[in-house]
JSON list of C-alpha atoms in Angstrom, two decimals:
[
{"chain": "A", "resi": 1, "resn": "MET", "atom": "CA", "xyz": [119.44, -141.96, -13.51]},
{"chain": "A", "resi": 2, "resn": "THR", "atom": "CA", "xyz": [116.64, -140.13, -15.19]},
{"chain": "A", "resi": 3, "resn": "ALA", "atom": "CA", "xyz": [116.64, -136.99, -17.29]},
{"chain": "A", "resi": 4, "resn": "THR", "atom": "CA", "xyz": [115.43, -135.02, -14.28]},
{"chain": "A", "resi": 5, "resn": "ASP", "atom": "CA", "xyz": [118.14, -136.41, -11.97]},
{"chain": "A", "resi": 6, "resn": "PRO", "atom": "CA", "xyz": [119.70, -133.48, -10.06]},
{"chain": "A", "resi": 7, "resn": "ALA", "atom": "CA", "xyz": [123.22, -134.80, -10.76]},
{"chain": "A", "resi": 8, "resn": "LEU", "atom": "CA", "xyz": [122.57, -134.76, -14.51]},
{"chain": "A", "resi": 9, "resn": "THR", "atom": "CA", "xyz": [120.93, -131.35, -14.34]},
{"chain": "A", "resi": 10, "resn": "SER", "atom": "CA", "xyz": [123.93, -129.97, -12.45]},
{"chain": "A", "resi": 11, "resn": "LEU", "atom": "CA", "xyz": [126.30, -131.57, -14.93]},
{"chain": "A", "resi": 12, "resn": "ALA", "atom": "CA", "xyz": [124.36, -130.09, -17.85]},
{"chain": "A", "resi": 13, "resn": "GLN", "atom": "CA", "xyz": [124.42, -126.64, -16.24]},
{"chain": "A", "resi": 14, "resn": "SER", "atom": "CA", "xyz": [128.17, -126.94, -15.71]},
{"chain": "A", "resi": 15, "resn": "TRP", "atom": "CA", "xyz": [128.64, -127.92, -19.31]},
{"chain": "A", "resi": 16, "resn": "CYS", "atom": "CA", "xyz": [126.54, -124.95, -20.44]},
{"chain": "A", "resi": 17, "resn": "ALA", "atom": "CA", "xyz": [128.69, -122.60, -18.35]},
{"chain": "A", "resi": 18, "resn": "LEU", "atom": "CA", "xyz": [131.89, -124.04, -19.84]},
{"chain": "A", "resi": 19, "resn": "SER", "atom": "CA", "xyz": [130.43, -123.79, -23.33]},
{"chain": "A", "resi": 20, "resn": "LEU", "atom": "CA", "xyz": [129.39, -120.19, -22.69]},
{"chain": "A", "resi": 21, "resn": "LEU", "atom": "CA", "xyz": [132.88, -119.27, -21.47]},
{"chain": "A", "resi": 22, "resn": "HIS", "atom": "CA", "xyz": [134.48, -120.90, -24.50]},
{"chain": "A", "resi": 23, "resn": "GLY", "atom": "CA", "xyz": [132.09, -119.17, -26.90]},
{"chain": "A", "resi": 24, "resn": "ARG", "atom": "CA", "xyz": [132.68, -115.74, -25.37]},
{"chain": "A", "resi": 25, "resn": "ILE", "atom": "CA", "xyz": [136.46, -116.16, -25.42]},
{"chain": "A", "resi": 26, "resn": "GLU", "atom": "CA", "xyz": [136.51, -117.45, -28.98]},
{"chain": "A", "resi": 27, "resn": "ALA", "atom": "CA", "xyz": [134.22, -114.66, -30.24]},
{"chain": "A", "resi": 28, "resn": "HIS", "atom": "CA", "xyz": [136.33, -111.97, -28.55]},
{"chain": "A", "resi": 29, "resn": "ILE", "atom": "CA", "xyz": [139.57, -113.39, -29.97]},
{"chain": "A", "resi": 30, "resn": "GLU", "atom": "CA", "xyz": [137.97, -113.79, -33.40]},
{"chain": "A", "resi": 31, "resn": "ARG", "atom": "CA", "xyz": [136.92, -110.12, -33.53]},
{"chain": "A", "resi": 32, "resn": "ALA", "atom": "CA", "xyz": [140.35, -108.92, -32.41]},
{"chain": "A", "resi": 33, "resn": "LEU", "atom": "CA", "xyz": [142.28, -111.10, -34.88]},
{"chain": "A", "resi": 34, "resn": "GLN", "atom": "CA", "xyz": [139.97, -110.21, -37.77]},
{"chain": "A", "resi": 35, "resn": "ALA", "atom": "CA", "xyz": [140.17, -106.50, -37.05]},
{"chain": "A", "resi": 36, "resn": "GLY", "atom": "CA", "xyz": [143.90, -106.38, -36.48]},
{"chain": "A", "resi": 37, "resn": "HIS", "atom": "CA", "xyz": [145.29, -109.02, -38.83]},
{"chain": "A", "resi": 38, "resn": "ASP", "atom": "CA", "xyz": [142.54, -110.26, -41.20]},
{"chain": "A", "resi": 39, "resn": "LEU", "atom": "CA", "xyz": [142.95, -113.65, -39.55]},
{"chain": "A", "resi": 40, "resn": "SER", "atom": "CA", "xyz": [140.34, -115.94, -38.00]},
{"chain": "A", "resi": 41, "resn": "ALA", "atom": "CA", "xyz": [140.88, -117.66, -34.68]},
{"chain": "A", "resi": 42, "resn": "ARG", "atom": "CA", "xyz": [141.07, -121.02, -36.51]},
{"chain": "A", "resi": 43, "resn": "GLU", "atom": "CA", "xyz": [143.62, -119.65, -38.97]},
{"chain": "A", "resi": 44, "resn": "TYR", "atom": "CA", "xyz": [145.70, -118.31, -36.09]},
{"chain": "A", "resi": 45, "resn": "SER", "atom": "CA", "xyz": [145.46, -121.66, -34.31]},
{"chain": "A", "resi": 46, "resn": "LEU", "atom": "CA", "xyz": [146.53, -123.55, -37.42]},
{"chain": "A", "resi": 47, "resn": "LEU", "atom": "CA", "xyz": [149.52, -121.26, -38.01]},
{"chain": "A", "resi": 48, "resn": "ASP", "atom": "CA", "xyz": [150.49, -121.63, -34.36]},
{"chain": "A", "resi": 49, "resn": "VAL", "atom": "CA", "xyz": [150.27, -125.45, -34.41]},
{"chain": "A", "resi": 50, "resn": "LEU", "atom": "CA", "xyz": [152.21, -125.75, -37.67]},
{"chain": "A", "resi": 51, "resn": "SER", "atom": "CA", "xyz": [154.86, -123.26, -36.54]},
{"chain": "A", "resi": 52, "resn": "ARG", "atom": "CA", "xyz": [155.80, -125.70, -33.76]},
{"chain": "A", "resi": 53, "resn": "GLN", "atom": "CA", "xyz": [156.84, -128.45, -36.18]},
{"chain": "A", "resi": 54, "resn": "HIS", "atom": "CA", "xyz": [160.48, -129.31, -36.67]},
{"chain": "A", "resi": 55, "resn": "ASP", "atom": "CA", "xyz": [162.60, -131.48, -38.96]},
{"chain": "A", "resi": 56, "resn": "GLY", "atom": "CA", "xyz": [163.67, -134.00, -36.28]},
{"chain": "A", "resi": 57, "resn": "ASP", "atom": "CA", "xyz": [162.05, -137.35, -35.54]},
{"chain": "A", "resi": 58, "resn": "GLY", "atom": "CA", "xyz": [158.30, -136.95, -35.23]},
{"chain": "A", "resi": 59, "resn": "GLY", "atom": "CA", "xyz": [158.64, -133.30, -36.10]},
{"chain": "A", "resi": 60, "resn": "HIS", "atom": "CA", "xyz": [155.94, -133.06, -38.73]},
{"chain": "A", "resi": 61, "resn": "LEU", "atom": "CA", "xyz": [152.28, -133.59, -38.03]},
{"chain": "A", "resi": 62, "resn": "GLN", "atom": "CA", "xyz": [149.99, -135.69, -40.14]},
{"chain": "A", "resi": 63, "resn": "MET", "atom": "CA", "xyz": [146.82, -133.96, -41.31]},
{"chain": "A", "resi": 64, "resn": "LYS", "atom": "CA", "xyz": [144.76, -135.93, -38.75]},
{"chain": "A", "resi": 65, "resn": "GLN", "atom": "CA", "xyz": [147.02, -134.66, -35.95]},
{"chain": "A", "resi": 66, "resn": "VAL", "atom": "CA", "xyz": [146.68, -131.11, -37.24]},
{"chain": "A", "resi": 67, "resn": "ALA", "atom": "CA", "xyz": [142.88, -131.50, -37.46]},
{"chain": "A", "resi": 68, "resn": "ASP", "atom": "CA", "xyz": [142.77, -132.78, -33.87]},
{"chain": "A", "resi": 69, "resn": "ALA", "atom": "CA", "xyz": [144.95, -129.90, -32.68]},
{"chain": "A", "resi": 70, "resn": "VAL", "atom": "CA", "xyz": [142.72, -127.23, -34.24]},
{"chain": "A", "resi": 71, "resn": "VAL", "atom": "CA", "xyz": [139.51, -129.15, -33.42]},
{"chain": "A", "resi": 72, "resn": "LEU", "atom": "CA", "xyz": [138.24, -129.48, -36.98]},
{"chain": "A", "resi": 73, "resn": "SER", "atom": "CA", "xyz": [137.43, -132.38, -39.27]},
{"chain": "A", "resi": 74, "resn": "GLN", "atom": "CA", "xyz": [140.16, -133.45, -41.68]},
{"chain": "A", "resi": 75, "resn": "SER", "atom": "CA", "xyz": [138.22, -132.05, -44.63]},
{"chain": "A", "resi": 76, "resn": "ALA", "atom": "CA", "xyz": [137.68, -128.69, -42.90]},
{"chain": "A", "resi": 77, "resn": "THR", "atom": "CA", "xyz": [141.37, -128.61, -41.96]},
{"chain": "A", "resi": 78, "resn": "THR", "atom": "CA", "xyz": [142.34, -129.30, -45.57]},
{"chain": "A", "resi": 79, "resn": "ARG", "atom": "CA", "xyz": [140.13, -126.41, -46.74]},
{"chain": "A", "resi": 80, "resn": "LEU", "atom": "CA", "xyz": [141.68, -124.15, -44.10]},
{"chain": "A", "resi": 81, "resn": "VAL", "atom": "CA", "xyz": [145.20, -125.16, -45.18]},
{"chain": "A", "resi": 82, "resn": "THR", "atom": "CA", "xyz": [144.27, -124.43, -48.80]},
{"chain": "A", "resi": 83, "resn": "ARG", "atom": "CA", "xyz": [142.96, -120.95, -47.91]},
{"chain": "A", "resi": 84, "resn": "LEU", "atom": "CA", "xyz": [146.16, -120.10, -46.04]},
{"chain": "A", "resi": 85, "resn": "GLU", "atom": "CA", "xyz": [148.27, -121.59, -48.81]},
{"chain": "A", "resi": 86, "resn": "ASP", "atom": "CA", "xyz": [146.44, -119.39, -51.33]},
{"chain": "A", "resi": 87, "resn": "ARG", "atom": "CA", "xyz": [147.35, -116.38, -49.16]},
{"chain": "A", "resi": 88, "resn": "GLY", "atom": "CA", "xyz": [151.02, -117.42, -49.18]},
{"chain": "A", "resi": 89, "resn": "LEU", "atom": "CA", "xyz": [151.04, -118.21, -45.44]},
{"chain": "A", "resi": 90, "resn": "LEU", "atom": "CA", "xyz": [151.51, -121.98, -45.77]},
{"chain": "A", "resi": 91, "resn": "GLU", "atom": "CA", "xyz": [153.17, -124.31, -48.25]},
{"chain": "A", "resi": 92, "resn": "ARG", "atom": "CA", "xyz": [152.79, -128.03, -48.87]},
{"chain": "A", "resi": 93, "resn": "TYR", "atom": "CA", "xyz": [155.44, -130.43, -50.07]},
{"chain": "A", "resi": 94, "resn": "LEU", "atom": "CA", "xyz": [155.96, -134.17, -50.38]},
{"chain": "A", "resi": 95, "resn": "CYS", "atom": "CA", "xyz": [157.57, -136.03, -47.51]},
{"chain": "A", "resi": 96, "resn": "PRO", "atom": "CA", "xyz": [161.13, -136.89, -48.61]},
{"chain": "A", "resi": 97, "resn": "THR", "atom": "CA", "xyz": [160.97, -140.41, -47.10]},
{"chain": "A", "resi": 98, "resn": "ASP", "atom": "CA", "xyz": [157.37, -141.32, -47.98]},
{"chain": "A", "resi": 99, "resn": "ARG", "atom": "CA", "xyz": [156.14, -139.89, -51.29]},
{"chain": "A", "resi": 100, "resn": "ARG", "atom": "CA", "xyz": [152.54, -140.48, -50.17]},
{"chain": "A", "resi": 101, "resn": "GLY", "atom": "CA", "xyz": [152.89, -138.09, -47.26]},
{"chain": "A", "resi": 102, "resn": "ILE", "atom": "CA", "xyz": [152.36, -134.36, -47.63]},
{"chain": "A", "resi": 103, "resn": "TYR", "atom": "CA", "xyz": [153.80, -131.89, -45.15]},
{"chain": "A", "resi": 104, "resn": "THR", "atom": "CA", "xyz": [152.49, -128.42, -44.50]},
{"chain": "A", "resi": 105, "resn": "ASN", "atom": "CA", "xyz": [154.85, -125.70, -43.30]},
{"chain": "A", "resi": 106, "resn": "VAL", "atom": "CA", "xyz": [154.37, -122.09, -42.36]},
{"chain": "A", "resi": 107, "resn": "THR", "atom": "CA", "xyz": [156.07, -119.71, -44.80]},
{"chain": "A", "resi": 108, "resn": "ALA", "atom": "CA", "xyz": [158.16, -116.73, -43.74]},
{"chain": "A", "resi": 109, "resn": "ALA", "atom": "CA", "xyz": [155.10, -114.52, -44.40]},
{"chain": "A", "resi": 110, "resn": "GLY", "atom": "CA", "xyz": [152.98, -116.83, -42.24]},
{"chain": "A", "resi": 111, "resn": "LEU", "atom": "CA", "xyz": [155.49, -116.70, -39.39]},
{"chain": "A", "resi": 112, "resn": "GLU", "atom": "CA", "xyz": [155.63, -112.92, -39.65]},
{"chain": "A", "resi": 113, "resn": "LEU", "atom": "CA", "xyz": [151.82, -112.67, -39.47]},
{"chain": "A", "resi": 114, "resn": "LEU", "atom": "CA", "xyz": [151.70, -115.15, -36.60]},
{"chain": "A", "resi": 115, "resn": "GLU", "atom": "CA", "xyz": [154.23, -113.17, -34.58]},
{"chain": "A", "resi": 116, "resn": "ALA", "atom": "CA", "xyz": [152.37, -109.92, -35.29]},
{"chain": "A", "resi": 117, "resn": "ALA", "atom": "CA", "xyz": [149.05, -111.53, -34.28]},
{"chain": "A", "resi": 118, "resn": "ARG", "atom": "CA", "xyz": [150.30, -113.29, -31.14]},
{"chain": "A", "resi": 119, "resn": "PRO", "atom": "CA", "xyz": [150.10, -110.19, -28.88]},
{"chain": "A", "resi": 120, "resn": "THR", "atom": "CA", "xyz": [146.59, -109.48, -30.21]},
{"chain": "A", "resi": 121, "resn": "ASN", "atom": "CA", "xyz": [145.51, -113.05, -29.48]},
{"chain": "A", "resi": 122, "resn": "ASP", "atom": "CA", "xyz": [147.02, -112.97, -25.99]},
{"chain": "A", "resi": 123, "resn": "ALA", "atom": "CA", "xyz": [145.52, -109.58, -25.13]},
{"chain": "A", "resi": 124, "resn": "ALA", "atom": "CA", "xyz": [142.07, -110.61, -26.42]},
{"chain": "A", "resi": 125, "resn": "LEU", "atom": "CA", "xyz": [142.26, -113.81, -24.37]},
{"chain": "A", "resi": 126, "resn": "ARG", "atom": "CA", "xyz": [143.17, -111.84, -21.24]},
{"chain": "A", "resi": 127, "resn": "GLU", "atom": "CA", "xyz": [140.36, -109.33, -21.88]},
{"chain": "A", "resi": 128, "resn": "ALA", "atom": "CA", "xyz": [137.80, -112.08, -22.42]},
{"chain": "A", "resi": 129, "resn": "LEU", "atom": "CA", "xyz": [138.84, -113.90, -19.25]},
{"chain": "A", "resi": 130, "resn": "ASP", "atom": "CA", "xyz": [138.80, -110.69, -17.21]},
{"chain": "A", "resi": 131, "resn": "GLU", "atom": "CA", "xyz": [135.29, -109.89, -18.45]},
{"chain": "A", "resi": 132, "resn": "ALA", "atom": "CA", "xyz": [134.07, -113.44, -17.79]},
{"chain": "A", "resi": 133, "resn": "ALA", "atom": "CA", "xyz": [135.53, -113.34, -14.26]},
{"chain": "A", "resi": 134, "resn": "LYS", "atom": "CA", "xyz": [132.97, -110.62, -13.43]},
{"chain": "A", "resi": 135, "resn": "ASN", "atom": "CA", "xyz": [130.18, -113.16, -13.94]},
{"chain": "A", "resi": 136, "resn": "PRO", "atom": "CA", "xyz": [129.70, -115.24, -10.74]},
{"chain": "A", "resi": 137, "resn": "GLU", "atom": "CA", "xyz": [128.74, -118.32, -12.76]},
{"chain": "A", "resi": 138, "resn": "LEU", "atom": "CA", "xyz": [131.86, -118.12, -14.94]},
{"chain": "A", "resi": 139, "resn": "ALA", "atom": "CA", "xyz": [134.39, -116.87, -12.38]},
{"chain": "A", "resi": 140, "resn": "PRO", "atom": "CA", "xyz": [135.23, -120.37, -11.03]},
{"chain": "A", "resi": 141, "resn": "LEU", "atom": "CA", "xyz": [135.89, -121.59, -14.57]},
{"chain": "A", "resi": 142, "resn": "VAL", "atom": "CA", "xyz": [138.12, -118.61, -15.27]},
{"chain": "A", "resi": 143, "resn": "ARG", "atom": "CA", "xyz": [140.16, -119.43, -12.17]},
{"chain": "A", "resi": 144, "resn": "VAL", "atom": "CA", "xyz": [140.57, -123.02, -13.37]},
{"chain": "A", "resi": 145, "resn": "VAL", "atom": "CA", "xyz": [141.65, -121.89, -16.84]},
{"chain": "A", "resi": 146, "resn": "GLU", "atom": "CA", "xyz": [144.18, -119.51, -15.31]},
{"chain": "A", "resi": 147, "resn": "THR", "atom": "CA", "xyz": [145.77, -122.29, -13.24]},
{"chain": "A", "resi": 148, "resn": "LEU", "atom": "CA", "xyz": [145.93, -124.97, -15.95]},
{"chain": "A", "resi": 149, "resn": "LYS", "atom": "CA", "xyz": [149.37, -125.90, -17.22]},
{"chain": "A", "resi": 150, "resn": "ALA", "atom": "CA", "xyz": [148.63, -127.45, -20.58]},
{"chain": "A", "resi": 151, "resn": "PRO", "atom": "CA", "xyz": [151.55, -129.18, -22.29]},
{"chain": "A", "resi": 152, "resn": "VAL", "atom": "CA", "xyz": [152.90, -127.18, -25.22]},
{"chain": "A", "resi": 153, "resn": "PRO", "atom": "CA", "xyz": [154.95, -129.12, -27.78]},
{"chain": "A", "resi": 154, "resn": "ALA", "atom": "CA", "xyz": [158.57, -128.04, -27.77]},
{"chain": "A", "resi": 155, "resn": "VAL", "atom": "CA", "xyz": [159.90, -126.38, -30.90]},
{"chain": "A", "resi": 156, "resn": "THR", "atom": "CA", "xyz": [163.39, -127.43, -31.91]},
{"chain": "A", "resi": 157, "resn": "ALA", "atom": "CA", "xyz": [165.39, -126.46, -34.93]}
]
């Protein structure tokens, strides 16, 4: 295969379309969350991921797992956790069974903000997908996104 191979060119164009769709969705959600809740899309995502933790076996995520879930480096995730902790939305504490481990939990204020922001996030996502569906190049991707059934970790008490 060469750089001018039609299969590679098609693949690159498909990737560009997917990247464009993602960027438009993320930007639309970002504006809505910032305007309505003074929350970035990454902050919302982090609160959402951490709110799904529980105290049972495997219930708490290690920082690497959190970083993977919010698609950030571990250092960027740590900075994000610190910002939300400074706002009183998260708290950190030592793991009771392994003093080297540090857990991060969403505070009551963080859960309240997350629940208030969830409808904004969902509406902005729907609006961004509806707008993208009007573009013939993005419409097939929107249809795929709408039919995906991504696994969501169960939340247990």
